[in-house]
Coordinates of C-alpha atoms in Angstrom, one line a residue:
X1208 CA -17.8 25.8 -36.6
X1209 CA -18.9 23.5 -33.9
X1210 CA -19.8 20.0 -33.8
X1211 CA -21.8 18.6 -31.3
X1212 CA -20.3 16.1 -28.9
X1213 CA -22.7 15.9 -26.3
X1214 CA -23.1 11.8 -26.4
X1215 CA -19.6 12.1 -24.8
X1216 CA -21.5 13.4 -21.4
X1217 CA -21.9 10.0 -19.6
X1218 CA -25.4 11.1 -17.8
X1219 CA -26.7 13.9 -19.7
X1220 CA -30.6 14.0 -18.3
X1221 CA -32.1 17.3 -18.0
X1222 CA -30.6 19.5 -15.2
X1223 CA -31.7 23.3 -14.1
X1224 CA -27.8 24.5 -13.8
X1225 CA -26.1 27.7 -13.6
X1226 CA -22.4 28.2 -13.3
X1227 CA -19.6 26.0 -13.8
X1228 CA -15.9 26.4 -12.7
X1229 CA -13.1 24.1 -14.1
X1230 CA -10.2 23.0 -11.6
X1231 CA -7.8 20.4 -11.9
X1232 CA -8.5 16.9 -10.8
X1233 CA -6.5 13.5 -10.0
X1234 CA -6.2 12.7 -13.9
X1235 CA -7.4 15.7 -15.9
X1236 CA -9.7 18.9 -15.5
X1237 CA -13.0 18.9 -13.3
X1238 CA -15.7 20.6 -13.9
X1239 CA -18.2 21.6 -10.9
X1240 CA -21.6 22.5 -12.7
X1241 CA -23.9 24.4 -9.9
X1242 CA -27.5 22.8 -9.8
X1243 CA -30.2 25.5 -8.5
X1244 CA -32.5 22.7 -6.4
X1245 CA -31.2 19.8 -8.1
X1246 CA -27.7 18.5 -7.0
X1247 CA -24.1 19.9 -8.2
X1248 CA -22.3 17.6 -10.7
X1249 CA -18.8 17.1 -10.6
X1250 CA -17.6 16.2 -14.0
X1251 CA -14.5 14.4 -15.1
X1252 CA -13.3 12.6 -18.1
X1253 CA -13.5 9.3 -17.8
X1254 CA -13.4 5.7 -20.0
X1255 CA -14.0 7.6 -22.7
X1256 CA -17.0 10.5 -21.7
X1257 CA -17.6 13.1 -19.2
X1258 CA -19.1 11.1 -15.8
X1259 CA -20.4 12.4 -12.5
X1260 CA -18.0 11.7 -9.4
X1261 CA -19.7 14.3 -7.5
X1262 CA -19.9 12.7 -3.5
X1263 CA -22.7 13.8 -1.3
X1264 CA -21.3 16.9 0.2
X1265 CA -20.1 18.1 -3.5
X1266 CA -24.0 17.3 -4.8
X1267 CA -25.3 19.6 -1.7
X1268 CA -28.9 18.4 -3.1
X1269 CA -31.5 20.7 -2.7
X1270 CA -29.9 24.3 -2.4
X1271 CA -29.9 26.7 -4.9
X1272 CA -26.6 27.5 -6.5
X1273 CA -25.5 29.4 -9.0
X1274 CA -22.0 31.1 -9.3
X1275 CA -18.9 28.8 -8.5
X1276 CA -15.2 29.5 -8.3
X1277 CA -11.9 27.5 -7.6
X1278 CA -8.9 28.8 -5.7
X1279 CA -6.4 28.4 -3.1
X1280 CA -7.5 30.0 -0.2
X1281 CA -5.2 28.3 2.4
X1282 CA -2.1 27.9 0.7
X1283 CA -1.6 24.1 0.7
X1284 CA -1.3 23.9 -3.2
X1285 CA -5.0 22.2 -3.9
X1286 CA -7.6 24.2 -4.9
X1287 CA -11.1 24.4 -2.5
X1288 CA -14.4 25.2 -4.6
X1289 CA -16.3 28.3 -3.0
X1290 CA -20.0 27.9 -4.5
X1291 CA -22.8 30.8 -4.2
X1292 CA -26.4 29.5 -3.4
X1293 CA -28.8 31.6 -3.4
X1294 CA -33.1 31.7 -4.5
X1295 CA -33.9 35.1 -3.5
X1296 CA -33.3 37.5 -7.1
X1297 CA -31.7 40.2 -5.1
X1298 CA -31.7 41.6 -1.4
X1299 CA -31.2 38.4 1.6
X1300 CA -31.7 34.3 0.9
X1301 CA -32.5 31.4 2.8
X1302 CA -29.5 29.6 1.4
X1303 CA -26.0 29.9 3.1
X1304 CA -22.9 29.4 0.1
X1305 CA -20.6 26.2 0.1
X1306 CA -16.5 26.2 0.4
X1307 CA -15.3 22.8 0.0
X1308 CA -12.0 22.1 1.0
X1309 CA -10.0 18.8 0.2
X1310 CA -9.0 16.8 2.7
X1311 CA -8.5 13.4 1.4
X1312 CA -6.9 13.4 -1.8
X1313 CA -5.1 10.0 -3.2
X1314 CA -2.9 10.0 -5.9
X1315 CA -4.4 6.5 -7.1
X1316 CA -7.6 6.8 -6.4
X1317 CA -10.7 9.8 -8.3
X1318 CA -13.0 10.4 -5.1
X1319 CA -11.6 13.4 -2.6
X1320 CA -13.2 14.0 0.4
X1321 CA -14.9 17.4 1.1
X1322 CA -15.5 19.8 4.0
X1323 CA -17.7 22.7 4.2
X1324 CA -15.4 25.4 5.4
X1325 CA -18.8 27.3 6.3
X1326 CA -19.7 24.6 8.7
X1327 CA -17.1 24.9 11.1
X1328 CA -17.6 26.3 14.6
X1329 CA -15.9 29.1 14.0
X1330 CA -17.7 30.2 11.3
X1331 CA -21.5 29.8 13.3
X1332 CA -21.7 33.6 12.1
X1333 CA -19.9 34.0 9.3
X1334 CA -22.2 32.9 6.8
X1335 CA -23.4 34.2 3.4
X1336 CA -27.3 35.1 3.5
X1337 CA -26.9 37.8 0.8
X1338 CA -28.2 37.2 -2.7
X1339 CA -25.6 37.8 -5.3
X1340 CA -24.3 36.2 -8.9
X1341 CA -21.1 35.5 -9.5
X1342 CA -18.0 34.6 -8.0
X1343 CA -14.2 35.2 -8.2
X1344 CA -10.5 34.9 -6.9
X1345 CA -8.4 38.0 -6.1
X1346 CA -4.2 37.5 -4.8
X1347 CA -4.5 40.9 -3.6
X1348 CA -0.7 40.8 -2.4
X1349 CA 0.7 37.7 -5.0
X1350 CA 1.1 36.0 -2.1
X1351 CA -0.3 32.5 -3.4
X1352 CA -3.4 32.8 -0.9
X1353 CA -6.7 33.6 -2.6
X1354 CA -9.1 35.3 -1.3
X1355 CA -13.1 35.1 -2.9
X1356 CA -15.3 38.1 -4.0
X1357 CA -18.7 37.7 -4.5
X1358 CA -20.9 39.7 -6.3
X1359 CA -24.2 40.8 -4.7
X1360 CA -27.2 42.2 -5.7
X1361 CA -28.9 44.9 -3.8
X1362 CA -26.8 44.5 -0.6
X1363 CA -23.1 44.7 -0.1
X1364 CA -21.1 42.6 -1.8
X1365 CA -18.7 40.1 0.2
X1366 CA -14.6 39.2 0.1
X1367 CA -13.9 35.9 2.1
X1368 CA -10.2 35.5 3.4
X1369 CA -9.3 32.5 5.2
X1370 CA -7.0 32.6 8.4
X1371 CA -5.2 29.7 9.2
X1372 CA -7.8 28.2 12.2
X1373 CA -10.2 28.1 9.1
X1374 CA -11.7 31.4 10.2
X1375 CA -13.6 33.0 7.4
X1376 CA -13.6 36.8 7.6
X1377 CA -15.1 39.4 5.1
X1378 CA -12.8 41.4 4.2
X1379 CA -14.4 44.1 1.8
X1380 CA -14.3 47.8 3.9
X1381 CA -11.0 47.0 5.3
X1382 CA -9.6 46.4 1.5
X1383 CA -11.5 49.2 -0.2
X1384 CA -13.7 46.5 -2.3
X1385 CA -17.0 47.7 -0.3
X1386 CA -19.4 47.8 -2.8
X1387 CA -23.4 48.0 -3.0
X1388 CA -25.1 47.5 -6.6
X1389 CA -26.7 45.3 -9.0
X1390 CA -23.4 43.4 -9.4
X1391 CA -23.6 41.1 -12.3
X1392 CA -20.1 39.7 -13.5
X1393 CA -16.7 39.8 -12.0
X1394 CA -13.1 39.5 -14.1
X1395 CA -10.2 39.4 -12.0
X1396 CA -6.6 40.2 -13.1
X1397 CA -4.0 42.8 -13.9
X1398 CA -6.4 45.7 -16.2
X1399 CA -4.9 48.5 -15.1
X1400 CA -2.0 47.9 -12.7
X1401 CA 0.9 45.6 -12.6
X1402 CA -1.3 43.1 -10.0
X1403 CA -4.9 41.6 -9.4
X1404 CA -7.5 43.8 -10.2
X1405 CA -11.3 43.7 -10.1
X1406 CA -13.8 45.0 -12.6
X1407 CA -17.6 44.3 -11.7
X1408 CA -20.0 44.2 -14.4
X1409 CA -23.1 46.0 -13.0
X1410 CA -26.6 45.9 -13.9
X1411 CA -28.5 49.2 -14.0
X1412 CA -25.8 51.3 -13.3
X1413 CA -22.5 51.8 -13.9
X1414 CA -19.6 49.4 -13.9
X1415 CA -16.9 49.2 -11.3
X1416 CA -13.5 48.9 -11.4
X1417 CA -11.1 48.2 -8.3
X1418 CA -7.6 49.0 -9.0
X1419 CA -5.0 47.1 -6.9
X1420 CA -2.7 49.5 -4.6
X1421 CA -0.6 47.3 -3.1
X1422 CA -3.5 45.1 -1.5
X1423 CA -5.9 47.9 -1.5
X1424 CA -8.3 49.3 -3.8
X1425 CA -9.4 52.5 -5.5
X1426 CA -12.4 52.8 -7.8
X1427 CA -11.3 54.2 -11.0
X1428 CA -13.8 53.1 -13.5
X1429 CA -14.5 55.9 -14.5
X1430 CA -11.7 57.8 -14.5
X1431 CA -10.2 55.1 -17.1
X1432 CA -13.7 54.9 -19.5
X1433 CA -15.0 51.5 -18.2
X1434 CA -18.3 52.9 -16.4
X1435 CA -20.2 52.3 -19.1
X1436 CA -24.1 52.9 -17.4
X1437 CA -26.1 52.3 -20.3
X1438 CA -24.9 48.5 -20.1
X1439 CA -27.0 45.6 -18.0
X1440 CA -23.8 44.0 -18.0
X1441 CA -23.5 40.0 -18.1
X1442 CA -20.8 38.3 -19.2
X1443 CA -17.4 39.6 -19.4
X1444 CA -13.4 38.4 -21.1
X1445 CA -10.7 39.5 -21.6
X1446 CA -10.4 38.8 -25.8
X1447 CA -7.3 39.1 -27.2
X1448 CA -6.4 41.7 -25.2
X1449 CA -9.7 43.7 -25.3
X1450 CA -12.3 43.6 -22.4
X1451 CA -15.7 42.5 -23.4
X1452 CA -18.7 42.7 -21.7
X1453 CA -22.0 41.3 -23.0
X1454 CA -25.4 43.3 -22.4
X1455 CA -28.6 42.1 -21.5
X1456 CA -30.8 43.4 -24.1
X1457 CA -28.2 46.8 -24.2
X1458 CA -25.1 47.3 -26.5
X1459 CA -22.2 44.7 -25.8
X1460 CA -18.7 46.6 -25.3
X1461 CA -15.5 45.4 -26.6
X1462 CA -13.0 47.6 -24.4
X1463 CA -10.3 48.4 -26.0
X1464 CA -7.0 50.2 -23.9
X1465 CA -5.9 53.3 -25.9
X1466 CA -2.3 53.7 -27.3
X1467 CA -0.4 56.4 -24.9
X1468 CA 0.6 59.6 -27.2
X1469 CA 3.9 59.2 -28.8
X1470 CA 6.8 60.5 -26.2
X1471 CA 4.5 60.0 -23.3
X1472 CA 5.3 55.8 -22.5
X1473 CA 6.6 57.3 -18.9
X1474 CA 3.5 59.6 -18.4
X1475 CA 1.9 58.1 -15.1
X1476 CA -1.5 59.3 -16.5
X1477 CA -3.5 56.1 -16.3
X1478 CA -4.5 53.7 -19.1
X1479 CA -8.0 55.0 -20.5
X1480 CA -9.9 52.0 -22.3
X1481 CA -12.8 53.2 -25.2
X1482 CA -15.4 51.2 -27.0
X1483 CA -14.4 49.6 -30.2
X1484 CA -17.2 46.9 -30.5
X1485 CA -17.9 45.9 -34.2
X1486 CA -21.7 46.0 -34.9
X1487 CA -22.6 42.9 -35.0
X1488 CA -21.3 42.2 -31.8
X1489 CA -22.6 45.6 -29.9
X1490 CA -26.2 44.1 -31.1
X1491 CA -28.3 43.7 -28.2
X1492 CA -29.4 40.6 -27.3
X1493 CA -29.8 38.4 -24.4
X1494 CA -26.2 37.4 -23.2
X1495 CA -25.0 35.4 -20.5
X1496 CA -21.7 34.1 -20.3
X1497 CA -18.8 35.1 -22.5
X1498 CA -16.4 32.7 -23.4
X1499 CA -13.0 33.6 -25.1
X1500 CA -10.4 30.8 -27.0
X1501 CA -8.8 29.6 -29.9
X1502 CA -10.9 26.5 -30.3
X1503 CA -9.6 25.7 -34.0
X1504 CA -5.8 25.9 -32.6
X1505 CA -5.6 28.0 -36.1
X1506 CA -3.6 30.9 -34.1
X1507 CA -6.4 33.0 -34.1
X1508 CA -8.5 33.6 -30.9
X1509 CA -12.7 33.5 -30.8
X1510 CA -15.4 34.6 -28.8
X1511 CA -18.3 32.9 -27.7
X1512 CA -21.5 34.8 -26.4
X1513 CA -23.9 32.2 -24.9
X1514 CA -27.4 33.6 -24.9
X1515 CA -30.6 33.3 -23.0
X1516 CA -33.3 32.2 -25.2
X1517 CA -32.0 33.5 -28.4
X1518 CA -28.9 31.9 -30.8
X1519 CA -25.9 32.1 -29.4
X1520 CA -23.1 33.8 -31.0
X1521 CA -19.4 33.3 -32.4
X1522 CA -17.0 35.9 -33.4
X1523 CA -13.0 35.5 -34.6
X1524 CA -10.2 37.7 -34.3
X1525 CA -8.2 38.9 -37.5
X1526 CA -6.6 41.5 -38.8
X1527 CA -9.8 43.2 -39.4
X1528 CA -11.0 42.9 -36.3
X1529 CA -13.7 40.8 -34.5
X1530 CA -16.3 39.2 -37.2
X1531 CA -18.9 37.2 -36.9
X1532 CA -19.0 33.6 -37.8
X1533 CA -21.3 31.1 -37.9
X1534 CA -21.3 28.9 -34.7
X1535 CA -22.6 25.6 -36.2
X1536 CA -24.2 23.2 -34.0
X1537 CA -23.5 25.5 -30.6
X1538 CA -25.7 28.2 -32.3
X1539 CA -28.7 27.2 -29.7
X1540 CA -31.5 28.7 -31.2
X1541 CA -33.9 27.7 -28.7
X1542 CA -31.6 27.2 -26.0
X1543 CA -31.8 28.4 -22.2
X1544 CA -28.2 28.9 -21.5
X1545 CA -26.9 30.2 -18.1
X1546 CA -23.2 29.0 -18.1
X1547 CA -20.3 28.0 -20.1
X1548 CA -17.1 27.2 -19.2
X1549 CA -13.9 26.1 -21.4
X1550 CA -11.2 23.1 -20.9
X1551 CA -9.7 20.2 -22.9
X1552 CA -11.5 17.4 -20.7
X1553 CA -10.1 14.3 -23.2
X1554 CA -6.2 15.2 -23.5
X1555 CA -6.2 15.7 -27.0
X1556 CA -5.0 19.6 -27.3
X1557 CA -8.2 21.1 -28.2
X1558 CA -10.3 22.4 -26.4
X1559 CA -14.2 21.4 -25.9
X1560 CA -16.9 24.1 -24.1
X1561 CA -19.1 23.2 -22.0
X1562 CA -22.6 24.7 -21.9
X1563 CA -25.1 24.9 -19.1
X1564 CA -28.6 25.1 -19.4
X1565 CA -31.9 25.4 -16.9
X1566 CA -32.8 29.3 -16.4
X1567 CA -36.8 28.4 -17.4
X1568 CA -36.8 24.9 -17.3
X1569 CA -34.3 21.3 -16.9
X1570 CA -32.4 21.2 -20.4
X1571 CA -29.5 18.5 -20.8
X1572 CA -25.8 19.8 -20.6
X1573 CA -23.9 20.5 -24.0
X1574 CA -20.6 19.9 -25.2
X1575 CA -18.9 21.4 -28.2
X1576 CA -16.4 21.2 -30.2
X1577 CA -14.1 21.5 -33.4
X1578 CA -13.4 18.4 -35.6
X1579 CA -9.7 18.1 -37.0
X1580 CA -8.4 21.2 -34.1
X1581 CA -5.7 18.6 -32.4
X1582 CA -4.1 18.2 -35.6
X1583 CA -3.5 21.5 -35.7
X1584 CA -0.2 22.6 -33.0
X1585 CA -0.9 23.9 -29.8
X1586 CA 1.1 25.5 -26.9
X1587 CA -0.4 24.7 -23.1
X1588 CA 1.0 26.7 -20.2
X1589 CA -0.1 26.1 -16.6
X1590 CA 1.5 28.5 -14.5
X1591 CA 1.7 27.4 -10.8
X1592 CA 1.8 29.3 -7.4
X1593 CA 4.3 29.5 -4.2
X1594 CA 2.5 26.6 -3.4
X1595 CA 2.1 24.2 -6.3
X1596 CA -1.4 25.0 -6.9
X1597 CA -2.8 26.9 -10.4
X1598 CA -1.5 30.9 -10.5
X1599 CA -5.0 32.1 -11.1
X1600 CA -4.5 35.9 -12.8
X1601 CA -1.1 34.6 -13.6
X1602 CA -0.3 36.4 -17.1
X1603 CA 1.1 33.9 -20.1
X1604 CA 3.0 35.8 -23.1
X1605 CA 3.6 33.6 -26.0
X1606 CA 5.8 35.1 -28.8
X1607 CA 6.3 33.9 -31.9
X1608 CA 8.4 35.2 -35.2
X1609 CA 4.4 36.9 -36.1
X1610 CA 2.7 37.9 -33.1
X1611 CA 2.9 38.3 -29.1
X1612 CA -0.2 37.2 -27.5
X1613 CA -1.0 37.2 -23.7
X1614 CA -3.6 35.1 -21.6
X1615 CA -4.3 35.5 -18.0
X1616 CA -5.5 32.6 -15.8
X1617 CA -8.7 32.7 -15.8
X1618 CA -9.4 33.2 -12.1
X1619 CA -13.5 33.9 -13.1
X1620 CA -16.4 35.1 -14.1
X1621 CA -17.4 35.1 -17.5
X1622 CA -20.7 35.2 -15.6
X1623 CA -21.2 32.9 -12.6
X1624 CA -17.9 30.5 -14.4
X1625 CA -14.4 30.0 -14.8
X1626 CA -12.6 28.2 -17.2
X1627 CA -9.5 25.8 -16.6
X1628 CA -6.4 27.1 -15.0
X1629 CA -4.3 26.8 -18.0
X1630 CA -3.3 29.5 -20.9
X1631 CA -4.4 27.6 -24.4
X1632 CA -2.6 28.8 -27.4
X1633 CA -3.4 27.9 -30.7
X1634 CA -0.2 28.0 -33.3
X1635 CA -1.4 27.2 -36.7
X1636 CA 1.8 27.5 -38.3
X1637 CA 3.8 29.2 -36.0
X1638 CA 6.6 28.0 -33.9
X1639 CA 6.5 29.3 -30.2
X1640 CA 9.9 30.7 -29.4
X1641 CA 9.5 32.2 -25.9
X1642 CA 7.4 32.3 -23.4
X1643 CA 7.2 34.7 -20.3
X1644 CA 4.8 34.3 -17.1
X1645 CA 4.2 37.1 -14.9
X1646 CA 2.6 36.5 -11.3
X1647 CA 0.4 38.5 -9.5
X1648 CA 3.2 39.3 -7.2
X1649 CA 5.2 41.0 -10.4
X1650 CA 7.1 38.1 -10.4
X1651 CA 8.7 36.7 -13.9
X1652 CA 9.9 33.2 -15.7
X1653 CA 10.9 32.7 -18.9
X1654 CA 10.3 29.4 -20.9
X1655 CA 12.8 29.7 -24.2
X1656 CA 11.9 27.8 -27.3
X1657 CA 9.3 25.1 -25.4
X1658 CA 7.9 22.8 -27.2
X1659 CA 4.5 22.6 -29.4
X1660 CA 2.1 20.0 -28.2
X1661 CA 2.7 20.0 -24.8
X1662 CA 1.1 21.3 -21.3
X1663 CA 4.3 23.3 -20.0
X1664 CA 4.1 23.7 -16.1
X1665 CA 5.9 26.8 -15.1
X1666 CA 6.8 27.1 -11.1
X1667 CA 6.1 30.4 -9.3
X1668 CA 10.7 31.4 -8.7
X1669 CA 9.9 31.1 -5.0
X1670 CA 8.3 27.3 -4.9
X1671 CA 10.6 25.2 -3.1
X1672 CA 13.1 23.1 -5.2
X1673 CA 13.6 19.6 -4.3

């Protein structure tokens, strides 16, 4: 399926990554790819290829990082980039993480200038010295402010909130969101209530699942099916409405919610997910980040499984269910893959993915993607908050004289990533006739009959109006 279009990335000598987040830049997507001892890239598209803008504090050369995330965690409508270093495997590190916030951003001009959030006096203390993976946002009230949770590994986990003196405060006992485990993966966004929720892949042991009660949490997991223990959970999606969550070297699960019993749509018994993962995918192998998207714009959504030293993986949705397809030149038989992240970095309407490389050794970066997909029509919808910046866990419904599908902003980790802040929809032949966006904050807007081919910005109802 695949073609490979990796002569497009400007400087593509070999690089010992990890994760990469996607947020929006001064002309088009950026994607922050974590170096573990060499330096962060920041990568934007540019004359033609993907090029490097990444300024000194951004390339932070010589730590060790490895899950990244972008959010809004001060509510000025520009999204900072919180990145987890770390080169212990588990327990405490040397390394303290990154949050770089914009303060110098020019409409005319590519370079921003960065501060380390972490630096500031009033965070002397407040440092991160516990090893974890990766990295997420959570709205826990839908107020626009993000907050970031990270996920640790053999010490408690952390959730950063940022007051406004720039005080960073961890904010996980007071929440509910305490939690001590191999935490692996993160996906954050309405699973089983109406708001932000937070479901934590776990290795050796079993899952977690933090349902949203008005800004506090209750573990439910297994109460709703999505414990799971005999899973070393890695990367996890939602696809097409299912959750997946890719195994290392254990069974994959494809989390599917179960239909309430006819009669019983005002029962408040609470949604119960079971494992409906098609062989081929369940398959153990050696998974890493799960990527979920309709890369052909043919109206029908697949899912990438990037592997660790074994062939990656590519399955499509129809109407009998998830099959496997062959992933062409993305297939990586011999590849080291640690990251993978989604956007359309050239403009065209399709989407390209981005894979990261370097768990054993340096490997160049990769980039994928479908010939002849812009020709087919597409629907982009970038929902935005109280504050102008992306509605990460903002829910996008697209509905069409065939089907209703729904996206949520991805708002991370597909394992130490996150993909753009923007809900892609393929069409094929369909014409979009509605579409609805739901904020954390329960909040709706409706967009009637918008337009194919076009990125469609939808305001949060309470931005200001000028």
């Amino acid at each position: 399926m695949f073609a490979d279009r990796s002569d497009a990335i400007a400087d593509d000598t070999p690089h010992r990554g990890y994760g990469v987040a996607v947020t929006p830049g001064v002309s088009g997507p950026c994607a922050l790819v974590a170096g573990y001892g060499p330096a962060n890239r920041l990568l934007v598209w540019r004359d033609g290829a993907l090029r490097d803008v990444a300024t000194p504090a951004v390339a932070d050369e010589g730590r060790h990082a490895i899950g990244v995330v972008a959010a809004d965690l001060d509510a000025d409508g520009a999204e900072e980039l919180y990145v987890h270093n770390t080169e212990a495997y588990q327990g405490q590190t040397r390394d303290t993480d990154l949050l770089l916030d914009p303060v110098d951003v020019r409409p005319d001009h590519e370079d921003v200038r960065w501060r380390d959030l972490f630096g500031l006096a009033v965070n002397a203390d407040r440092g991160n010295f516990r090893a974890g993976r990766s990295v997420a946002a959570l709205d826990r009230y839908g107020t626009g402010r993000y907050g970031v949770f990270v996920a640790c590994y053999g010490v408690p986990s952390r959730f950063y909130e940022l007051g406004d003196d720039g005080e960073l405060s961890d904010m996980c006992e007071a929440v509910g969101l305490d939690l001590d485990a191999g935490a692996r993966s993160l996906y954050a966004g309405p699973l089983v209530s109406d708001r932000m929720d937070l479901f934590v892949g776990v290795e050796r042991g079993p899952n977690r699942l933090f349902r949203n009660e008005s800004g506090h949490f209750e573990e439910v997991a297994g109460d709703v099916g999505l414990s799971a223990p005999g899973t070393n959970a890695r990367g996890v999606t939602m696809a097409d409405g299912d959750l997946a969550v890719g195994g290392w070297e254990t069974p994959s699960r494809l989390f599917r919610a179960d239909q309430p019993p006819e009669g019983a749509a005002d029962a408040p018994s609470p949604r119960r997910f079971s494992d409906a993962a098609p062989h081929a995918f369940a398959s153990p192998t050696r998974v890493r980040t799960l990527v979920t998207a309709d890369f052909d714009n043919d109206g029908r959504e697949e899912l990438f499984c990037n592997a660790l030293g074994a062939p990656n993986r590519l399955f499509r949705k129809g109407r009998a269910g998830w099959t496997a397809i062959d992933p062409g030149d993305a297939r990586e038989p011999r590849g080291l893959g640690t990251g993978a992240a989604v956007a359309d970095f050239d403009g065209d309407g399709a989407l390209e993915l981005l894979v990261v490389h370097g768990e054993l050794a340096a490997q160049p970066l990769a980039l994928y993607a479908v010939e002849g997909a812009a020709e087919n029509d597409w629907l982009r919808v970038r929902p935005t908050t109280q504050y102008g910046a992306p509605a990460r866990g903002a829910a996008v419904t697209v509905e069409t004289a065939s089907w209703t599908r729904t996206k949520v902003v991805c708002a991370g980790s597909g394992y130490l990533c996150q993909m753009e802040p923007v809900a892609h929809f393929g069409l094929g032949d369909e014409t979009p006739e509605r579409v609805t966006v739901r904020w954390p904050d329960g909040r709706e807007a409706t967009v009637e009959r918008p337009a194919a081919r076009t990125e469609h910005e939808v305001s949060h109802p309470m931005a200001p109006r000028f």
